[in-house]
Amino acid sequence: MSTTRVLTGITTTGIPHLGNYAGAIRPAIAASNNPNTESFLFLADYHALIKCQEPERVKESVRAIAATWLACGLDPERVTFYRQTDIPEITELTWVLTTVTAKGLMNRAHAYKAAVQENIDDDNADPDRGITMGLFSYPILMAADILMFNGGKIPVGKDQTQHIEMARDIAQRFNFLFGETFTLPEAVIEESGMILPGLDGRKMSKSYNNTIPLFEPEKKFRKLINKIKTNSLEPGEPKDPNDSALFDLYSAFADPAAINDMRQQYANGIAWGEMKQVLFELLNEELKEKRDLYNTLMDDPAQLDQILKQGAEKARDYAIPLMKEVRQKVGIGPIAG
Ligand code: TRP
């Protein structure tokens, strides 16, 4: 059977939370174990600079995200796991692609258009106020991330599909001008990715400030679980599992039989305090060992660097020859060559 090359990037901003784990990390690691796929997974730290200009936070986030994926079971022997900035060929390719990308294509990018719209809504005289060239042209960096490794299937959230289409457009343009070079990538939309509720019952998201960080120390983790919003129903009163953040969280981690049983316990009027205790136990069981491993890795940044360096070497085995080919095709290289 032929193998599919699956590639995806994680922008390194923030510290992973439970929603990231159930929605992205856990399914991606499971998928990476499929013998018919070859996975490339990288930390998009140049993308992070578009959103965050605080060096300490940028640094901390790369470290936490690398440690999280490894602690959650990513096998760096199976997966080519690397940091974008360790592959200088990616930024080199970005420039070459920039020279074949229509500005009009970038004008249509949702992220850019949304930023412009915000300025217009705020009655700003300059619709481009506060918008960097990084934000404007980052779909080209993303195209380079993908095309560099001839990524075929690109698992992304819905908000990113337009960028994959742009990468296709850019690849086609290059292929047309300089000959067949790049595979055209396809987005794989993660429909099955679970959406977890946060502390206030809305979708768990950094922008709502309602997250439960994945690897909080156990005591703090318990405290956060205890803070999850419930209603004022007393113990013994029947409760509705379809309107309960605690139940949704439970369902994302328990097996089907346990979920059914919990439905019954809701009907029987389980006390919120007890439900929180049960949920804590379940989550803690799933995360305990991973948390220990995470802490070990966080305390040993040299080991993280070493793992990422090995990943970068594997990635550069592809990137260096491809970049050489690209340079040749566009007419750059030794004058005598
Ligand atoms: N921009 C993507 C996001 O914010 C992350 C990303 C960067 C990416 N480069 C990529 C995803 C290449 C897939 C392929 O989610």
mmCIF file of C-alpha atoms and ligand atoms in Angstrom:
data_model
loop_
_atom_site.group_PDB
_atom_site.id
_atom_site.type_symbol
_atom_site.label_atom_id
_atom_site.label_comp_id
_atom_site.label_asym_id
_atom_site.label_seq_id
_atom_site.Cartn_x
_atom_site.Cartn_y
_atom_site.Cartn_z
ATOM 1 C CA MET A 1 0.000 0.000 0.000
ATOM 2 C CA SER A 2 1.271 3.438 -0.774
ATOM 3 C CA THR A 3 1.946 5.823 2.056
ATOM 4 C CA THR A 4 0.430 9.251 2.404
ATOM 5 C CA ARG A 5 2.479 12.122 3.633
ATOM 6 C CA VAL A 6 0.627 14.010 6.299
ATOM 7 C CA LEU A 7 2.024 17.334 7.410
ATOM 8 C CA THR A 8 0.861 19.880 9.905
ATOM 9 C CA GLY A 9 2.196 22.792 11.894
ATOM 10 C CA ILE A 10 1.437 24.059 15.360
ATOM 11 C CA THR A 11 1.802 27.758 15.936
ATOM 12 C CA THR A 12 3.755 28.092 19.136
ATOM 13 C CA THR A 13 1.747 30.554 21.125
ATOM 14 C CA GLY A 14 0.421 29.847 24.595
ATOM 15 C CA ILE A 15 0.494 26.722 26.710
ATOM 16 C CA PRO A 16 -1.586 23.681 25.671
ATOM 17 C CA HIS A 17 -4.923 23.147 27.422
ATOM 18 C CA LEU A 18 -7.321 20.260 27.772
ATOM 19 C CA GLY A 19 -9.261 21.374 24.683
ATOM 20 C CA ASN A 20 -6.100 21.282 22.556
ATOM 21 C CA TYR A 21 -5.400 17.811 23.888
ATOM 22 C CA ALA A 22 -8.773 16.254 23.055
ATOM 23 C CA GLY A 23 -9.302 18.270 19.873
ATOM 24 C CA ALA A 24 -5.878 18.123 18.257
ATOM 25 C CA ILE A 25 -3.028 16.446 20.116
ATOM 26 C CA ARG A 26 -4.643 13.115 20.948
ATOM 27 C CA PRO A 27 -6.129 12.499 17.454
ATOM 28 C CA ALA A 28 -2.950 13.631 15.681
ATOM 29 C CA ILE A 29 -0.801 11.260 17.700
ATOM 30 C CA ALA A 30 -3.237 8.409 17.069
ATOM 31 C CA ALA A 31 -3.131 9.200 13.336
ATOM 32 C CA SER A 32 0.660 9.287 13.342
ATOM 33 C CA ASN A 33 0.665 5.639 14.405
ATOM 34 C CA ASN A 34 -1.121 4.570 11.229
ATOM 35 C CA PRO A 35 1.424 2.477 9.302
ATOM 36 C CA ASN A 36 0.249 3.863 5.946
ATOM 37 C CA THR A 37 1.110 7.425 6.788
ATOM 38 C CA GLU A 38 4.318 9.284 7.049
ATOM 39 C CA SER A 39 3.872 12.199 9.437
ATOM 40 C CA PHE A 40 5.614 15.523 9.489
ATOM 41 C CA LEU A 41 4.757 17.606 12.498
ATOM 42 C CA PHE A 42 6.469 20.852 13.227
ATOM 43 C CA LEU A 43 6.506 23.767 15.612
ATOM 44 C CA ALA A 44 5.662 26.865 13.588
ATOM 45 C CA ASP A 45 7.731 29.293 15.607
ATOM 46 C CA TYR A 46 8.179 31.847 12.828
ATOM 47 C CA HIS A 47 4.385 31.991 12.657
ATOM 48 C CA ALA A 48 4.340 32.719 16.395
ATOM 49 C CA LEU A 49 6.234 35.974 15.839
ATOM 50 C CA ILE A 50 3.259 37.332 13.933
ATOM 51 C CA LYS A 51 1.112 37.084 17.041
ATOM 52 C CA CYS A 52 3.543 37.611 19.873
ATOM 53 C CA GLN A 53 6.434 39.977 20.281
ATOM 54 C CA GLU A 54 7.450 38.967 23.772
ATOM 55 C CA PRO A 55 10.637 36.901 23.462
ATOM 56 C CA GLU A 56 10.270 35.148 26.806
ATOM 57 C CA ARG A 57 6.765 34.004 25.981
ATOM 58 C CA VAL A 58 7.764 32.848 22.519
ATOM 59 C CA LYS A 59 10.552 30.801 24.017
ATOM 60 C CA GLU A 60 8.471 29.340 26.821
ATOM 61 C CA SER A 61 5.715 28.325 24.446
ATOM 62 C CA VAL A 62 7.996 26.374 22.090
ATOM 63 C CA ARG A 63 9.383 24.528 25.056
ATOM 64 C CA ALA A 64 5.982 23.747 26.562
ATOM 65 C CA ILE A 65 4.473 22.653 23.257
ATOM 66 C CA ALA A 66 7.422 20.431 22.331
ATOM 67 C CA ALA A 67 7.356 18.826 25.797
ATOM 68 C CA THR A 68 3.574 18.363 25.607
ATOM 69 C CA TRP A 69 3.562 16.485 22.307
ATOM 70 C CA LEU A 70 6.385 14.227 23.391
ATOM 71 C CA ALA A 71 4.796 13.606 26.791
ATOM 72 C CA CYS A 72 1.519 12.725 25.066
ATOM 73 C CA GLY A 73 3.203 9.959 23.122
ATOM 74 C CA LEU A 74 4.523 11.453 19.907
ATOM 75 C CA ASP A 75 7.266 9.102 18.782
ATOM 76 C CA PRO A 76 10.099 11.118 17.248
ATOM 77 C CA GLU A 77 11.379 7.963 15.554
ATOM 78 C CA ARG A 78 8.142 7.575 13.607
ATOM 79 C CA VAL A 79 7.227 11.211 13.156
ATOM 80 C CA THR A 80 9.519 13.816 11.653
ATOM 81 C CA PHE A 81 9.160 16.311 14.487
ATOM 82 C CA TYR A 82 11.012 19.580 14.083
ATOM 83 C CA ARG A 83 11.079 23.270 14.652
ATOM 84 C CA GLN A 84 10.410 25.438 11.601
ATOM 85 C CA THR A 85 13.254 27.808 12.446
ATOM 86 C CA ASP A 86 15.756 24.939 12.383
ATOM 87 C CA ILE A 87 15.112 24.557 8.647
ATOM 88 C CA PRO A 88 16.546 27.701 7.019
ATOM 89 C CA GLU A 89 15.445 26.381 3.615
ATOM 90 C CA ILE A 90 11.823 27.102 4.574
ATOM 91 C CA THR A 91 12.407 30.832 4.791
ATOM 92 C CA GLU A 92 14.497 30.697 1.649
ATOM 93 C CA LEU A 93 11.685 28.997 -0.213
ATOM 94 C CA THR A 94 9.251 31.547 1.235
ATOM 95 C CA TRP A 95 11.018 34.296 -0.652
ATOM 96 C CA VAL A 96 11.046 32.441 -3.941
ATOM 97 C CA LEU A 97 7.333 31.713 -3.553
ATOM 98 C CA THR A 98 6.692 35.344 -2.632
ATOM 99 C CA THR A 99 8.011 36.331 -6.034
ATOM 100 C CA VAL A 100 5.391 34.208 -7.819
ATOM 101 C CA THR A 101 2.445 34.978 -5.533
ATOM 102 C CA ALA A 102 -0.108 37.522 -6.688
ATOM 103 C CA LYS A 103 -0.653 40.304 -4.190
ATOM 104 C CA GLY A 104 -4.341 40.060 -4.988
ATOM 105 C CA LEU A 105 -4.350 36.506 -3.650
ATOM 106 C CA MET A 106 -3.055 37.742 -0.301
ATOM 107 C CA ASN A 107 -5.582 40.598 -0.297
ATOM 108 C CA ARG A 108 -8.279 37.934 -0.161
ATOM 109 C CA ALA A 109 -6.909 36.106 2.902
ATOM 110 C CA HIS A 110 -9.546 35.912 5.667
ATOM 111 C CA ALA A 111 -7.165 36.850 8.472
ATOM 112 C CA TYR A 112 -6.024 39.976 6.660
ATOM 113 C CA LYS A 113 -9.541 40.920 5.589
ATOM 114 C CA ALA A 114 -10.815 40.529 9.145
ATOM 115 C CA ALA A 115 -8.082 42.849 10.441
ATOM 116 C CA VAL A 116 -8.942 45.445 7.794
ATOM 117 C CA GLN A 117 -12.642 45.146 8.602
ATOM 118 C CA GLU A 118 -11.913 45.774 12.251
ATOM 119 C CA ASN A 119 -10.133 49.005 11.355
ATOM 120 C CA ILE A 120 -13.023 50.079 9.166
ATOM 121 C CA ASP A 121 -15.530 49.297 11.929
ATOM 122 C CA ASP A 122 -13.428 51.355 14.355
ATOM 123 C CA ASP A 123 -13.486 54.285 11.921
ATOM 124 C CA ASN A 124 -9.735 54.237 11.492
ATOM 125 C CA ALA A 125 -8.538 56.513 8.701
ATOM 126 C CA ASP A 126 -6.017 53.846 7.671
ATOM 127 C CA PRO A 127 -7.618 50.446 7.007
ATOM 128 C CA ASP A 128 -4.174 48.804 7.286
ATOM 129 C CA ARG A 129 -3.457 50.288 10.672
ATOM 130 C CA GLY A 130 -1.463 47.933 12.908
ATOM 131 C CA ILE A 131 -1.269 45.218 10.219
ATOM 132 C CA THR A 132 2.237 43.891 9.667
ATOM 133 C CA MET A 133 3.607 42.391 6.491
ATOM 134 C CA GLY A 134 3.951 39.220 8.577
ATOM 135 C CA LEU A 135 0.187 38.999 8.991
ATOM 136 C CA PHE A 136 -0.394 39.967 5.381
ATOM 137 C CA SER A 137 1.917 37.461 3.776
ATOM 138 C CA TYR A 138 1.969 34.574 6.229
ATOM 139 C CA PRO A 139 -0.004 32.307 3.892
ATOM 140 C CA ILE A 140 3.171 32.268 1.773
ATOM 141 C CA LEU A 141 5.270 31.112 4.721
ATOM 142 C CA MET A 142 2.659 28.456 5.306
ATOM 143 C CA ALA A 143 2.807 27.419 1.651
ATOM 144 C CA ALA A 144 6.583 27.021 1.983
ATOM 145 C CA ASP A 145 6.103 24.888 5.125
ATOM 146 C CA ILE A 146 3.929 22.540 3.118
ATOM 147 C CA LEU A 147 5.514 22.547 -0.346
ATOM 148 C CA MET A 148 9.020 22.085 1.016
ATOM 149 C CA PHE A 149 8.095 18.542 2.051
ATOM 150 C CA ASN A 150 5.565 17.806 -0.676
ATOM 151 C CA GLY A 151 2.949 17.420 2.026
ATOM 152 C CA GLY A 152 -0.079 15.697 0.472
ATOM 153 C CA LYS A 153 -2.677 15.701 3.246
ATOM 154 C CA ILE A 154 -2.767 18.671 5.562
ATOM 155 C CA PRO A 155 -4.934 18.236 8.658
ATOM 156 C CA VAL A 156 -6.098 21.657 9.773
ATOM 157 C CA GLY A 157 -8.980 23.406 11.453
ATOM 158 C CA LYS A 158 -11.682 24.895 9.220
ATOM 159 C CA ASP A 159 -10.236 28.396 9.552
ATOM 160 C CA GLN A 160 -7.094 27.224 7.771
ATOM 161 C CA THR A 161 -8.588 25.692 4.613
ATOM 162 C CA GLN A 162 -8.212 28.877 2.637
ATOM 163 C CA HIS A 163 -4.477 28.826 3.326
ATOM 164 C CA ILE A 164 -4.164 25.318 1.935
ATOM 165 C CA GLU A 165 -5.992 26.422 -1.213
ATOM 166 C CA MET A 166 -3.576 29.316 -1.477
ATOM 167 C CA ALA A 167 -0.658 26.910 -1.147
ATOM 168 C CA ARG A 168 -2.144 24.939 -4.049
ATOM 169 C CA ASP A 169 -2.457 28.094 -6.145
ATOM 170 C CA ILE A 170 1.108 29.079 -5.403
ATOM 171 C CA ALA A 171 2.389 25.571 -6.170
ATOM 172 C CA GLN A 172 0.515 25.540 -9.470
ATOM 173 C CA ARG A 173 1.912 28.894 -10.442
ATOM 174 C CA PHE A 174 5.457 27.782 -9.700
ATOM 175 C CA ASN A 175 4.997 24.490 -11.519
ATOM 176 C CA PHE A 176 3.596 26.343 -14.538
ATOM 177 C CA LEU A 177 6.507 28.782 -14.675
ATOM 178 C CA PHE A 178 9.396 26.461 -13.874
ATOM 179 C CA GLY A 179 8.200 22.906 -14.464
ATOM 180 C CA GLU A 180 6.619 20.231 -12.282
ATOM 181 C CA THR A 181 8.146 20.662 -8.834
ATOM 182 C CA PHE A 182 5.557 20.651 -6.093
ATOM 183 C CA THR A 183 2.807 18.230 -5.101
ATOM 184 C CA LEU A 184 -0.534 19.996 -4.744
ATOM 185 C CA PRO A 185 -1.575 19.738 -1.091
ATOM 186 C CA GLU A 186 -5.081 18.949 0.107
ATOM 187 C CA ALA A 187 -6.674 20.065 3.347
ATOM 188 C CA VAL A 188 -8.099 17.420 5.645
ATOM 189 C CA ILE A 189 -10.668 19.089 7.833
ATOM 190 C CA GLU A 190 -10.705 17.787 11.337
ATOM 191 C CA GLU A 191 -14.447 17.370 11.727
ATOM 192 C CA SER A 192 -14.036 14.686 14.318
ATOM 193 C CA GLY A 193 -11.900 16.971 16.448
ATOM 194 C CA MET A 194 -13.776 17.329 19.695
ATOM 195 C CA ILE A 195 -14.701 20.683 21.056
ATOM 196 C CA LEU A 196 -14.563 20.788 24.827
ATOM 197 C CA PRO A 197 -16.320 23.272 27.047
ATOM 198 C CA GLY A 198 -14.215 25.460 29.308
ATOM 199 C CA LEU A 199 -14.690 26.589 32.906
ATOM 200 C CA ASP A 200 -17.669 28.792 32.022
ATOM 201 C CA GLY A 201 -19.347 26.261 29.725
ATOM 202 C CA ARG A 202 -18.428 28.066 26.500
ATOM 203 C CA LYS A 203 -15.947 26.476 24.102
ATOM 204 C CA MET A 204 -12.584 26.104 25.833
ATOM 205 C CA SER A 205 -10.435 28.774 24.281
ATOM 206 C CA LYS A 206 -7.611 31.054 25.213
ATOM 207 C CA SER A 207 -9.606 34.004 23.936
ATOM 208 C CA TYR A 208 -12.385 33.303 26.463
ATOM 209 C CA ASN A 209 -9.911 32.930 29.291
ATOM 210 C CA ASN A 210 -11.701 29.762 30.403
ATOM 211 C CA THR A 211 -9.079 27.095 29.802
ATOM 212 C CA ILE A 212 -7.788 24.270 31.934
ATOM 213 C CA PRO A 213 -4.064 23.992 31.200
ATOM 214 C CA LEU A 214 -3.230 20.393 30.403
ATOM 215 C CA PHE A 215 -0.395 19.844 32.817
ATOM 216 C CA GLU A 216 -1.228 21.923 35.868
ATOM 217 C CA PRO A 217 0.111 20.423 39.090
ATOM 218 C CA GLU A 218 -2.415 17.946 40.456
ATOM 219 C CA LYS A 219 -3.698 20.165 43.261
ATOM 220 C CA LYS A 220 -4.284 23.112 40.997
ATOM 221 C CA PHE A 221 -5.836 20.854 38.395
ATOM 222 C CA ARG A 222 -8.367 19.643 40.980
ATOM 223 C CA LYS A 223 -9.143 23.224 41.949
ATOM 224 C CA LEU A 224 -9.853 24.130 38.346
ATOM 225 C CA ILE A 225 -12.166 21.150 37.885
ATOM 226 C CA ASN A 226 -14.033 22.318 40.979
ATOM 227 C CA LYS A 227 -14.520 25.701 39.366
ATOM 228 C CA ILE A 228 -16.381 24.364 36.312
ATOM 229 C CA LYS A 229 -19.791 25.968 36.057
ATOM 230 C CA THR A 230 -22.880 23.995 37.097
ATOM 231 C CA ASN A 231 -26.416 25.020 38.003
ATOM 232 C CA SER A 232 -28.049 25.182 41.425
ATOM 233 C CA LEU A 233 -29.763 21.780 41.387
ATOM 234 C CA GLU A 234 -29.403 19.966 44.714
ATOM 235 C CA PRO A 235 -28.112 16.424 45.225
ATOM 236 C CA GLY A 236 -30.898 13.972 44.458
ATOM 237 C CA GLU A 237 -32.543 16.210 41.863
ATOM 238 C CA PRO A 238 -32.361 14.762 38.316
ATOM 239 C CA LYS A 239 -29.889 16.594 36.094
ATOM 240 C CA ASP A 240 -29.670 17.032 32.345
ATOM 241 C CA PRO A 241 -26.524 15.505 30.819
ATOM 242 C CA ASN A 242 -27.186 17.416 27.590
ATOM 243 C CA ASP A 243 -26.692 20.698 29.356
ATOM 244 C CA SER A 244 -23.661 20.045 31.499
ATOM 245 C CA ALA A 245 -20.053 21.022 30.880
ATOM 246 C CA LEU A 246 -18.988 18.373 33.386
ATOM 247 C CA PHE A 247 -20.797 15.688 31.406
ATOM 248 C CA ASP A 248 -19.280 16.848 28.114
ATOM 249 C CA LEU A 249 -15.799 16.755 29.592
ATOM 250 C CA TYR A 250 -16.477 13.333 31.069
ATOM 251 C CA SER A 251 -17.686 12.051 27.700
ATOM 252 C CA ALA A 252 -14.508 13.177 25.964
ATOM 253 C CA PHE A 253 -12.448 10.831 28.105
ATOM 254 C CA ALA A 254 -14.627 7.964 29.351
ATOM 255 C CA ASP A 255 -15.477 4.795 27.440
ATOM 256 C CA PRO A 256 -19.024 4.325 26.049
ATOM 257 C CA ALA A 257 -20.205 2.054 28.877
ATOM 258 C CA ALA A 258 -19.067 4.519 31.520
ATOM 259 C CA ILE A 259 -20.744 7.369 29.657
ATOM 260 C CA ASN A 260 -24.041 5.461 29.617
ATOM 261 C CA ASP A 261 -23.734 4.728 33.267
ATOM 262 C CA MET A 262 -23.090 8.391 33.965
ATOM 263 C CA ARG A 263 -26.260 9.321 32.078
ATOM 264 C CA GLN A 264 -28.143 7.128 34.518
ATOM 265 C CA GLN A 265 -26.407 8.752 37.463
ATOM 266 C CA TYR A 266 -27.499 12.154 36.181
ATOM 267 C CA ALA A 267 -31.073 10.890 36.064
ATOM 268 C CA ASN A 268 -30.634 9.629 39.609
ATOM 269 C CA GLY A 269 -29.490 13.061 40.731
ATOM 270 C CA ILE A 270 -25.760 12.732 41.274
ATOM 271 C CA ALA A 271 -24.451 15.677 43.360
ATOM 272 C CA TRP A 272 -22.304 18.193 41.481
ATOM 273 C CA GLY A 273 -19.560 17.786 44.071
ATOM 274 C CA GLU A 274 -19.453 14.060 43.454
ATOM 275 C CA MET A 275 -19.470 14.507 39.694
ATOM 276 C CA LYS A 276 -16.507 16.839 39.954
ATOM 277 C CA GLN A 277 -14.657 14.281 42.010
ATOM 278 C CA VAL A 278 -15.381 11.541 39.443
ATOM 279 C CA LEU A 279 -14.289 13.784 36.592
ATOM 280 C CA PHE A 280 -11.106 14.736 38.363
ATOM 281 C CA GLU A 281 -10.235 11.078 38.970
ATOM 282 C CA LEU A 282 -10.853 10.174 35.332
ATOM 283 C CA LEU A 283 -8.804 13.029 33.911
ATOM 284 C CA ASN A 284 -6.050 12.649 36.414
ATOM 285 C CA GLU A 285 -5.765 8.978 35.562
ATOM 286 C CA GLU A 286 -5.387 9.836 31.865
ATOM 287 C CA LEU A 287 -2.874 12.605 32.481
ATOM 288 C CA LYS A 288 -0.832 11.546 35.507
ATOM 289 C CA GLU A 289 1.998 9.747 33.775
ATOM 290 C CA LYS A 290 2.038 12.204 30.914
ATOM 291 C CA ARG A 291 2.275 15.051 33.388
ATOM 292 C CA ASP A 292 5.296 13.460 35.069
ATOM 293 C CA LEU A 293 6.970 12.987 31.729
ATOM 294 C CA TYR A 294 6.140 16.571 30.775
ATOM 295 C CA ASN A 295 7.743 17.877 33.942
ATOM 296 C CA THR A 296 10.833 15.771 33.338
ATOM 297 C CA LEU A 297 11.158 17.156 29.823
ATOM 298 C CA MET A 298 10.518 20.729 30.934
ATOM 299 C CA ASP A 299 13.341 20.338 33.444
ATOM 300 C CA ASP A 300 15.668 19.083 30.730
ATOM 301 C CA PRO A 301 15.595 21.605 27.888
ATOM 302 C CA ALA A 302 18.852 20.187 26.505
ATOM 303 C CA GLN A 303 17.067 16.916 25.808
ATOM 304 C CA LEU A 304 14.263 18.762 24.037
ATOM 305 C CA ASP A 305 16.809 20.597 21.915
ATOM 306 C CA GLN A 306 18.472 17.308 21.099
ATOM 307 C CA ILE A 307 15.230 15.660 19.975
ATOM 308 C CA LEU A 308 14.292 18.678 17.851
ATOM 309 C CA LYS A 309 17.749 18.792 16.361
ATOM 310 C CA GLN A 310 17.479 15.182 15.246
ATOM 311 C CA GLY A 311 14.082 15.938 13.748
ATOM 312 C CA ALA A 312 15.532 18.912 11.909
ATOM 313 C CA GLU A 313 18.276 16.731 10.454
ATOM 314 C CA LYS A 314 15.687 14.323 9.087
ATOM 315 C CA ALA A 315 13.631 17.184 7.696
ATOM 316 C CA ARG A 316 16.629 18.817 6.084
ATOM 317 C CA ASP A 317 17.376 15.585 4.214
ATOM 318 C CA TYR A 318 14.316 16.588 2.178
ATOM 319 C CA ALA A 319 14.623 20.353 2.364
ATOM 320 C CA ILE A 320 18.214 20.754 1.181
ATOM 321 C CA PRO A 321 17.865 18.857 -2.143
ATOM 322 C CA LEU A 322 14.470 20.419 -2.820
ATOM 323 C CA MET A 323 15.808 23.917 -2.286
ATOM 324 C CA LYS A 324 18.724 23.130 -4.547
ATOM 325 C CA GLU A 325 16.330 22.052 -7.271
ATOM 326 C CA VAL A 326 14.249 25.193 -6.809
ATOM 327 C CA ARG A 327 17.283 27.451 -7.029
ATOM 328 C CA GLN A 328 18.386 25.736 -10.210
ATOM 329 C CA LYS A 329 14.963 25.966 -11.757
ATOM 330 C CA VAL A 330 14.659 29.692 -11.158
ATOM 331 C CA GLY A 331 18.201 30.330 -12.376
ATOM 332 C CA ILE A 332 20.092 30.940 -9.143
ATOM 333 C CA GLY A 333 23.306 29.135 -8.311
ATOM 334 C CA PRO A 334 26.914 28.858 -9.293
ATOM 335 C CA ILE A 335 27.644 30.937 -12.391
ATOM 336 C CA ALA A 336 29.843 28.158 -13.683
ATOM 337 C CA GLY A 337 27.302 25.439 -12.868
HETATM 338 N N1 TRP B 1 -1.196 28.593 10.534
HETATM 339 C C1 TRP B 1 -1.535 27.323 11.151
HETATM 340 C C2 TRP B 1 -2.473 27.591 12.327
HETATM 341 O O1 TRP B 1 -2.498 28.683 12.856
HETATM 342 C C3 TRP B 1 -0.303 26.612 11.636
HETATM 343 C C4 TRP B 1 0.564 26.233 10.498
HETATM 344 C C5 TRP B 1 1.687 26.862 10.079
HETATM 345 C C6 TRP B 1 0.344 25.161 9.596
HETATM 346 N N2 TRP B 1 2.224 26.254 9.001
HETATM 347 C C7 TRP B 1 1.415 25.203 8.671
HETATM 348 C C8 TRP B 1 -0.644 24.174 9.488
HETATM 349 C C9 TRP B 1 1.498 24.278 7.615
HETATM 350 C C10 TRP B 1 -0.569 23.249 8.452
HETATM 351 C C11 TRP B 1 0.506 23.316 7.520
HETATM 352 O O2 TRP B 1 -3.165 26.672 12.729
#
